Every structure is written in C-alpha cells, then in structure tokens.
PDB file of C-alpha atoms and ligand atoms in Angstrom:
ATOM      1  CA  MET A 293       0.000   0.000   0.000  1.00 79.00           C
ATOM      2  CA  PRO A 294       1.497   3.359  -0.987  1.00 89.00           C
ATOM      3  CA  LEU A 295       1.976   6.035   1.624  1.00 97.00           C
ATOM      4  CA  THR A 296      -0.523   8.931   1.650  1.00 98.00           C
ATOM      5  CA  CYS A 297      -0.550  12.372   3.242  1.00 98.00           C
ATOM      6  CA  GLN A 298      -3.551  11.425   5.371  1.00 98.00           C
ATOM      7  CA  GLN A 299      -1.667   8.388   6.652  1.00 98.00           C
ATOM      8  CA  LEU A 300       1.168  10.599   7.881  1.00 98.00           C
ATOM      9  CA  LEU A 301      -1.281  12.756   9.828  1.00 98.00           C
ATOM     10  CA  THR A 302      -2.999   9.705  11.289  1.00 98.00           C
ATOM     11  CA  GLN A 303       0.264   8.046  12.215  1.00 98.00           C
ATOM     12  CA  TYR A 304       1.884  11.060  13.903  1.00 98.00           C
ATOM     13  CA  PRO A 305      -0.895  13.054  15.605  1.00 98.00           C
ATOM     14  CA  ASN A 306       1.281  14.252  18.508  1.00 98.00           C
ATOM     15  CA  GLN A 307       4.067  15.540  16.294  1.00 98.00           C
ATOM     16  CA  TRP A 308       1.574  17.302  14.045  1.00 98.00           C
ATOM     17  CA  GLN A 309      -0.276  18.814  16.981  1.00 98.00           C
ATOM     18  CA  ALA A 310       3.006  20.231  18.311  1.00 98.00           C
ATOM     19  CA  ALA A 311       3.640  21.792  14.885  1.00 98.00           C
ATOM     20  CA  THR A 312       0.260  23.527  14.697  1.00 98.00           C
ATOM     21  CA  VAL A 313      -0.709  24.359  18.291  1.00 98.00           C
ATOM     22  CA  HIS A 314       1.649  26.714  20.119  1.00 98.00           C
ATOM     23  CA  PRO A 315       1.488  29.547  22.702  1.00 98.00           C
ATOM     24  CA  PHE A 316       2.595  31.952  19.948  1.00 98.00           C
ATOM     25  CA  LEU A 317      -0.656  31.307  18.068  1.00 98.00           C
ATOM     26  CA  THR A 318      -2.747  31.211  21.254  1.00 98.00           C
ATOM     27  CA  GLN A 319      -1.360  34.593  22.279  1.00 98.00           C
ATOM     28  CA  CYS A 320      -2.052  36.070  18.834  1.00 98.00           C
ATOM     29  CA  GLN A 321      -5.618  34.868  19.219  1.00 98.00           C
ATOM     30  CA  GLN A 322      -5.883  36.415  22.675  1.00 98.00           C
ATOM     31  CA  GLY A 323      -4.221  39.623  21.505  1.00 97.00           C
ATOM     32  CA  SER A 324      -1.611  39.214  24.234  1.00 97.00           C
ATOM     33  CA  ILE A 325       1.451  38.456  22.110  1.00 98.00           C
ATOM     34  CA  GLN A 326       4.335  40.881  22.747  1.00 96.00           C
ATOM     35  CA  ALA A 327       5.057  43.086  19.724  1.00 96.00           C
ATOM     36  CA  ALA A 328       8.754  42.156  19.841  1.00 96.00           C
ATOM     37  CA  GLN A 329       7.900  38.475  19.612  1.00 97.00           C
ATOM     38  CA  PHE A 330       5.441  38.943  16.777  1.00 98.00           C
ATOM     39  CA  ASN A 331       7.959  41.094  14.912  1.00 97.00           C
ATOM     40  CA  THR A 332      10.688  38.494  15.341  1.00 97.00           C
ATOM     41  CA  TRP A 333       8.412  35.885  13.805  1.00 98.00           C
ATOM     42  CA  LEU A 334       7.442  38.249  10.955  1.00 98.00           C
ATOM     43  CA  VAL A 335      11.000  39.110   9.898  1.00 98.00           C
ATOM     44  CA  GLN A 336      12.182  35.515  10.109  1.00 98.00           C
ATOM     45  CA  ASP A 337       9.136  34.210   8.235  1.00 98.00           C
ATOM     46  CA  TYR A 338       9.807  36.692   5.418  1.00 98.00           C
ATOM     47  CA  HIS A 339      13.225  35.085   4.990  1.00 98.00           C
ATOM     48  CA  PHE A 340      11.652  31.644   5.230  1.00 98.00           C
ATOM     49  CA  VAL A 341       9.183  32.458   2.449  1.00 98.00           C
ATOM     50  CA  ILE A 342      12.026  33.619   0.176  1.00 98.00           C
ATOM     51  CA  GLU A 343      13.672  30.220   0.571  1.00 98.00           C
ATOM     52  CA  PHE A 344      10.299  28.475   0.266  1.00 98.00           C
ATOM     53  CA  THR A 345       9.818  30.264  -3.079  1.00 98.00           C
ATOM     54  CA  ARG A 346      13.103  28.813  -4.320  1.00 98.00           C
ATOM     55  CA  PHE A 347      11.934  25.392  -3.146  1.00 98.00           C
ATOM     56  CA  ALA A 348       8.635  25.892  -5.043  1.00 98.00           C
ATOM     57  CA  ALA A 349      10.637  26.635  -8.196  1.00 98.00           C
ATOM     58  CA  ASN A 350      12.639  23.455  -7.685  1.00 98.00           C
ATOM     59  CA  LEU A 351       9.428  21.479  -7.183  1.00 98.00           C
ATOM     60  CA  ILE A 352       8.058  22.849 -10.453  1.00 98.00           C
ATOM     61  CA  GLN A 353      11.230  21.829 -12.230  1.00 98.00           C
ATOM     62  CA  ALA A 354      10.624  18.197 -11.220  1.00 98.00           C
ATOM     63  CA  ALA A 355       6.820  18.121 -11.506  1.00 98.00           C
ATOM     64  CA  PRO A 356       4.823  16.164 -14.079  1.00 98.00           C
ATOM     65  CA  THR A 357       2.941  18.392 -16.526  1.00 98.00           C
ATOM     66  CA  ALA A 358      -0.417  17.593 -14.894  1.00 98.00           C
ATOM     67  CA  HIS A 359       0.806  19.155 -11.611  1.00 98.00           C
ATOM     68  CA  LEU A 360       1.967  22.483 -13.057  1.00 98.00           C
ATOM     69  CA  ASP A 361      -1.369  24.315 -12.949  1.00 98.00           C
ATOM     70  CA  ILE A 362      -1.753  24.018  -9.162  1.00 98.00           C
ATOM     71  CA  LEU A 363       1.914  24.752  -8.494  1.00 98.00           C
ATOM     72  CA  LEU A 364       1.959  27.833 -10.720  1.00 98.00           C
ATOM     73  CA  GLY A 365      -1.051  29.111  -8.766  1.00 98.00           C
ATOM     74  CA  GLY A 366       1.091  28.677  -5.670  1.00 98.00           C
ATOM     75  CA  ILE A 367       3.855  30.769  -7.224  1.00 97.00           C
ATOM     76  CA  ILE A 368       1.412  33.611  -7.894  1.00 97.00           C
ATOM     77  CA  ALA A 369       0.321  33.478  -4.245  1.00 97.00           C
ATOM     78  CA  LEU A 370       3.967  33.605  -3.138  1.00 98.00           C
ATOM     79  CA  LYS A 371       4.606  36.673  -5.285  1.00 98.00           C
ATOM     80  CA  ASP A 372       1.754  38.420  -3.489  1.00 98.00           C
ATOM     81  CA  GLU A 373       2.908  37.106  -0.123  1.00 98.00           C
ATOM     82  CA  LEU A 374       6.446  38.477  -0.440  1.00 98.00           C
ATOM     83  CA  THR A 375       5.107  41.933  -1.352  1.00 98.00           C
ATOM     84  CA  TRP A 376       2.673  41.726   1.539  1.00 98.00           C
ATOM     85  CA  PHE A 377       5.436  40.837   4.004  1.00 98.00           C
ATOM     86  CA  GLN A 378       7.359  43.908   2.841  1.00 98.00           C
ATOM     87  CA  ALA A 379       4.273  46.077   3.385  1.00 98.00           C
ATOM     88  CA  LYS A 380       3.704  44.650   6.877  1.00 98.00           C
ATOM     89  CA  ALA A 381       7.338  45.251   7.769  1.00 98.00           C
ATOM     90  CA  THR A 382       7.088  48.871   6.586  1.00 98.00           C
ATOM     91  CA  GLU A 383       3.884  49.395   8.595  1.00 97.00           C
ATOM     92  CA  ARG A 384       5.622  48.081  11.685  1.00 97.00           C
ATOM     93  CA  GLN A 385       8.857  49.937  10.898  1.00 97.00           C
ATOM     94  CA  LEU A 386      10.832  46.714  10.816  1.00 98.00           C
ATOM     95  CA  ASN A 387      14.138  46.213   9.103  1.00 97.00           C
ATOM     96  CA  LEU A 388      13.901  43.057   7.006  1.00 97.00           C
ATOM     97  CA  ASN A 389      17.659  42.908   6.527  1.00 96.00           C
ATOM     98  CA  GLN A 390      18.258  41.007   9.714  1.00 95.00           C
ATOM     99  CA  ALA A 391      20.364  37.917  10.187  1.00 96.00           C
ATOM    100  CA  LEU A 392      18.573  34.604  10.105  1.00 97.00           C
ATOM    101  CA  GLN A 393      18.114  33.035  13.512  1.00 97.00           C
ATOM    102  CA  PRO A 394      19.506  29.503  13.931  1.00 97.00           C
ATOM    103  CA  THR A 395      16.078  27.828  13.656  1.00 97.00           C
ATOM    104  CA  CYS A 396      15.189  29.728  10.490  1.00 98.00           C
ATOM    105  CA  LYS A 397      18.611  28.947   9.041  1.00 98.00           C
ATOM    106  CA  THR A 398      18.196  25.249   9.845  1.00 98.00           C
ATOM    107  CA  TYR A 399      14.762  25.189   8.210  1.00 98.00           C
ATOM    108  CA  CYS A 400      16.060  26.989   5.086  1.00 98.00           C
ATOM    109  CA  GLN A 401      18.984  24.570   4.831  1.00 98.00           C
ATOM    110  CA  PHE A 402      16.591  21.653   5.174  1.00 98.00           C
ATOM    111  CA  MET A 403      14.507  23.011   2.265  1.00 98.00           C
ATOM    112  CA  ALA A 404      17.616  23.521   0.157  1.00 98.00           C
ATOM    113  CA  GLY A 405      18.515  19.891   0.840  1.00 98.00           C
ATOM    114  CA  LEU A 406      15.089  18.731  -0.332  1.00 98.00           C
ATOM    115  CA  THR A 407      16.087  19.719  -3.856  1.00 96.00           C
ATOM    116  CA  GLN A 408      18.277  16.579  -3.897  1.00 97.00           C
ATOM    117  CA  GLN A 409      15.291  14.348  -3.088  1.00 98.00           C
ATOM    118  CA  PRO A 410      12.985  12.622  -5.577  1.00 98.00           C
ATOM    119  CA  TYR A 411       9.802  14.452  -6.644  1.00 98.00           C
ATOM    120  CA  PRO A 412       7.409  12.487  -4.375  1.00 98.00           C
ATOM    121  CA  VAL A 413       9.444  13.562  -1.334  1.00 98.00           C
ATOM    122  CA  LYS A 414       9.539  17.195  -2.461  1.00 98.00           C
ATOM    123  CA  ALA A 415       5.766  17.145  -3.121  1.00 98.00           C
ATOM    124  CA  THR A 416       5.030  15.645   0.315  1.00 98.00           C
ATOM    125  CA  ALA A 417       7.262  18.208   2.006  1.00 99.00           C
ATOM    126  CA  PHE A 418       5.694  21.118   0.097  1.00 98.00           C
ATOM    127  CA  TRP A 419       2.231  19.959   1.163  1.00 99.00           C
ATOM    128  CA  ALA A 420       3.260  19.534   4.814  1.00 99.00           C
ATOM    129  CA  ILE A 421       4.828  23.003   5.005  1.00 98.00           C
ATOM    130  CA  GLU A 422       1.666  24.652   3.647  1.00 98.00           C
ATOM    131  CA  LEU A 423      -0.639  22.505   5.781  1.00 98.00           C
ATOM    132  CA  ALA A 424       1.239  23.481   8.940  1.00 98.00           C
ATOM    133  CA  TYR A 425       0.385  27.152   8.406  1.00 98.00           C
ATOM    134  CA  ASN A 426      -3.125  26.434   7.123  1.00 98.00           C
ATOM    135  CA  GLN A 427      -4.022  24.419  10.218  1.00 98.00           C
ATOM    136  CA  GLY A 428      -1.968  26.461  12.657  1.00 98.00           C
ATOM    137  CA  TRP A 429      -3.584  29.798  11.805  1.00 98.00           C
ATOM    138  CA  GLN A 430      -7.051  28.385  11.065  1.00 98.00           C
ATOM    139  CA  GLY A 431      -7.052  26.449  14.325  1.00 98.00           C
ATOM    140  CA  HIS A 432      -6.487  29.690  16.257  1.00 98.00           C
ATOM    141  CA  SER A 433      -9.020  31.777  14.330  1.00 98.00           C
ATOM    142  CA  PRO A 434     -10.646  34.202  14.542  1.00 97.00           C
ATOM    143  CA  MET A 435      -7.871  36.538  15.679  1.00 98.00           C
ATOM    144  CA  PRO A 436      -8.295  40.177  16.688  1.00 98.00           C
ATOM    145  CA  ALA A 437      -6.662  43.060  14.763  1.00 96.00           C
ATOM    146  CA  PRO A 438      -3.856  43.391  13.826  1.00 97.00           C
ATOM    147  CA  TYR A 439      -3.437  39.620  13.685  1.00 98.00           C
ATOM    148  CA  ALA A 440      -6.675  38.822  11.831  1.00 98.00           C
ATOM    149  CA  GLU A 441      -5.138  39.395   8.410  1.00 97.00           C
ATOM    150  CA  PHE A 442      -2.304  37.003   9.266  1.00 98.00           C
ATOM    151  CA  ALA A 443      -4.771  34.340  10.393  1.00 98.00           C
ATOM    152  CA  ASP A 444      -6.827  34.872   7.222  1.00 98.00           C
ATOM    153  CA  ARG A 445      -3.860  34.712   4.865  1.00 98.00           C
ATOM    154  CA  TRP A 446      -3.117  31.089   5.724  1.00 98.00           C
ATOM    155  CA  GLY A 447      -6.395  30.069   7.339  1.00 98.00           C
ATOM    156  CA  ASN A 448      -8.825  31.059   4.579  1.00 98.00           C
ATOM    157  CA  ALA A 449     -10.995  28.454   2.857  1.00 98.00           C
ATOM    158  CA  ALA A 450      -9.364  28.882  -0.569  1.00 98.00           C
ATOM    159  CA  PHE A 451      -5.969  28.166   0.977  1.00 98.00           C
ATOM    160  CA  THR A 452      -7.414  25.017   2.579  1.00 98.00           C
ATOM    161  CA  THR A 453      -8.602  23.897  -0.871  1.00 98.00           C
ATOM    162  CA  TYR A 454      -5.153  24.602  -2.336  1.00 98.00           C
ATOM    163  CA  VAL A 455      -3.526  22.499   0.401  1.00 98.00           C
ATOM    164  CA  GLU A 456      -5.962  19.640  -0.306  1.00 98.00           C
ATOM    165  CA  LEU A 457      -4.964  19.745  -3.974  1.00 98.00           C
ATOM    166  CA  LEU A 458      -1.298  19.649  -2.945  1.00 98.00           C
ATOM    167  CA  ALA A 459      -2.082  16.514  -0.903  1.00 98.00           C
ATOM    168  CA  GLN A 460      -3.733  14.893  -3.939  1.00 98.00           C
ATOM    169  CA  GLN A 461      -0.671  15.642  -6.050  1.00 98.00           C
ATOM    170  CA  ALA A 462       1.702  14.327  -3.404  1.00 98.00           C
ATOM    171  CA  ASP A 463      -0.447  11.200  -3.019  1.00 98.00           C
ATOM    172  CA  SER A 464      -0.394  10.542  -6.735  1.00 98.00           C
ATOM    173  CA  ALA A 465       3.391  11.013  -6.817  1.00 98.00           C
ATOM    174  CA  LEU A 466       3.800   8.632  -3.869  1.00 98.00           C
ATOM    175  CA  GLN A 467       1.626   6.013  -5.555  1.00 96.00           C
ATOM    176  CA  ASP A 468       4.286   4.382  -7.685  1.00 87.00           C
ATOM    177  CA  THR A 469       7.336   4.799  -5.478  1.00 96.00           C
ATOM    178  CA  ASP A 470       9.464   2.250  -3.678  1.00 96.00           C
ATOM    179  CA  GLU A 471       9.700   1.877   0.079  1.00 96.00           C
ATOM    180  CA  THR A 472      12.933   3.858   0.260  1.00 97.00           C
ATOM    181  CA  THR A 473      11.279   6.926  -1.240  1.00 98.00           C
ATOM    182  CA  GLN A 474       8.253   6.520   1.011  1.00 98.00           C
ATOM    183  CA  ALA A 475      10.529   6.342   4.043  1.00 98.00           C
ATOM    184  CA  GLN A 476      12.250   9.544   2.862  1.00 98.00           C
ATOM    185  CA  ALA A 477       8.863  11.255   2.569  1.00 98.00           C
ATOM    186  CA  GLU A 478       7.972  10.138   6.086  1.00 98.00           C
ATOM    187  CA  THR A 479      11.280  11.445   7.445  1.00 98.00           C
ATOM    188  CA  ALA A 480      10.764  14.783   5.685  1.00 98.00           C
ATOM    189  CA  PHE A 481       7.256  15.053   7.195  1.00 98.00           C
ATOM    190  CA  LEU A 482       8.563  14.434  10.714  1.00 98.00           C
ATOM    191  CA  THR A 483      11.423  16.899  10.231  1.00 98.00           C
ATOM    192  CA  ILE A 484       8.936  19.545   9.083  1.00 99.00           C
ATOM    193  CA  ALA A 485       6.736  18.904  12.133  1.00 98.00           C
ATOM    194  CA  ARG A 486       9.726  19.482  14.417  1.00 98.00           C
ATOM    195  CA  LEU A 487      10.961  22.570  12.536  1.00 98.00           C
ATOM    196  CA  GLU A 488       7.483  24.142  12.560  1.00 98.00           C
ATOM    197  CA  LYS A 489       7.291  23.757  16.341  1.00 98.00           C
ATOM    198  CA  ASP A 490      10.791  25.235  16.682  1.00 98.00           C
ATOM    199  CA  PHE A 491       9.851  28.121  14.373  1.00 98.00           C
ATOM    200  CA  TRP A 492       7.004  29.256  16.657  1.00 98.00           C
ATOM    201  CA  GLN A 493       9.282  28.923  19.665  1.00 98.00           C
ATOM    202  CA  MET A 494      11.970  31.012  17.941  1.00 97.00           C
ATOM    203  CA  ALA A 495       9.811  34.114  18.377  1.00 96.00           C
ATOM    204  CA  TYR A 496      10.533  33.945  22.111  1.00 95.00           C
ATOM    205  CA  GLU A 497      14.251  33.478  21.774  1.00 87.00           C
ATOM    206  CA  GLY A 498      15.558  36.525  19.942  1.00 61.00           C
ATOM    207  CA  SER A 499      14.679  40.044  18.970  1.00 50.00           C
TER     208      SER A 499
HETATM  209  C1  HMH B 504       7.673  28.536   9.029  1.00 91.26           C
HETATM  210  C2  HMH B 504       6.652  28.557   7.945  1.00 91.26           C
HETATM  211  N1  HMH B 504       6.033  27.410   7.606  1.00 91.26           N
HETATM  212  C3  HMH B 504       5.125  27.407   6.631  1.00 91.26           C
HETATM  213  C4  HMH B 504       4.776  28.572   5.972  1.00 91.26           C
HETATM  214  C5  HMH B 504       3.725  28.538   4.896  1.00 91.26           C
HETATM  215  O1  HMH B 504       4.193  29.006   3.704  1.00 91.26           O
HETATM  216  C6  HMH B 504       5.446  29.744   6.350  1.00 91.26           C
HETATM  217  N2  HMH B 504       5.179  30.928   5.754  1.00 91.26           N
HETATM  218  N3  HMH B 504       6.361  29.713   7.343  1.00 91.26           N
END
C-alpha cells in the first residue's frame, strides 16, 4: 500500500499537533502576544518564504505536466505574499535585513537539501509546510486586529482547498514509489513537524 498524506497525519498526531498548536498562536488569538515576539516571527518568516519560493521553483522543475497548474497558482500566491510581508514590515517599521536566527537557518537549509530528493518527497514536504500554516492559523481563528489578516492569509478556505490539492498531487506522486522513497517522505514530514514547532518557539528566543 502506498503512503498517503492522510496516513502521515494519522500516524503522527502528537508531532503534528506540536507543529500547529503553540502559545505563539494562542497569544495572537488572545491579543496578548508581545510586539517584539510577533515582529521576530514576521521578519524571520519573510526570509523563510524567500527560501520556500526557491523550493517551489525546484518542485516545479521536477513536476509532471499535470501538476503544473496548481503549483503555478502557488507561485502567484507567493509573489503576493512576499510583497505583503514587505508592506507589513514597513507598517511596523521593521528592518527586514536582519540575520537569520539559527532555527530559520536550519529550516532553510533543510529546504535547500530537499532539492536533492525525488519528486514524491519534495511534493510531500511542500504539502506539509503549507498545511502546517493552514491548520496552525485556522485552528487559532478568529484573531483580533492586527493579527486577523495574518490568520486569514493562511487560514482562509481557498488556501485550505489549495492544500488539499497539494495533498492529492503528493499522493499521486507517492503512488508508484518504492519503500525507500516513502521512508524519505515520512522522514521529511517528521522533520517539518519538528521545525514548525521550533519556528514558533523562535519568536521567544531573539529580537
Ligand atoms: C515557518 C513557515 N512554515 C510554513 C509557511 C507557509 O508558507 C510559512 N510561511 N512559514
């Protein structure tokens, strides 16, 4: 039986919960997050999304033709997202040219390493990274201003649909793979779960 995205979620509920439920999100929802902590997350996530965009390009390079339409839609969303991050940083008078924190650097290096993996592993990882934010922000919605627009960006229903389509594409790529590739996809999923948890925590560790 080939591995599926749903199977990964069913098999590792605790790891996935830790990736998508965190005091950072709870405090955004309660409006009690410290500005410095939110700003740390924002600047680091901007850098993360830059690297994620490069990963998306690499995924497209390896994708079967039938998967391009959904992935190109993702690229358009990332173009908007990068511009939006810049606008949010300007509003908050944040300098985006800050050094990457160790956790962000580790996550970016992990994504760069995924480019060496076979397409089914890349597709599973791309899905998991988007699902983490979709579920994390949606699961702590609604949020009060000024956090509502952050919660909506990743928690909105259209984004949920996009993530479901990414799961279908990853599932179809996983269908015809050997056990080694499936094990690599599973390892990537678990690494992403850990890095997502660490990424929320990072907001409390630097400024
Ligand atoms: C850390 C992290 N994970 C996932 C996403 C979703 O793209 C993001 N922006 N940042």
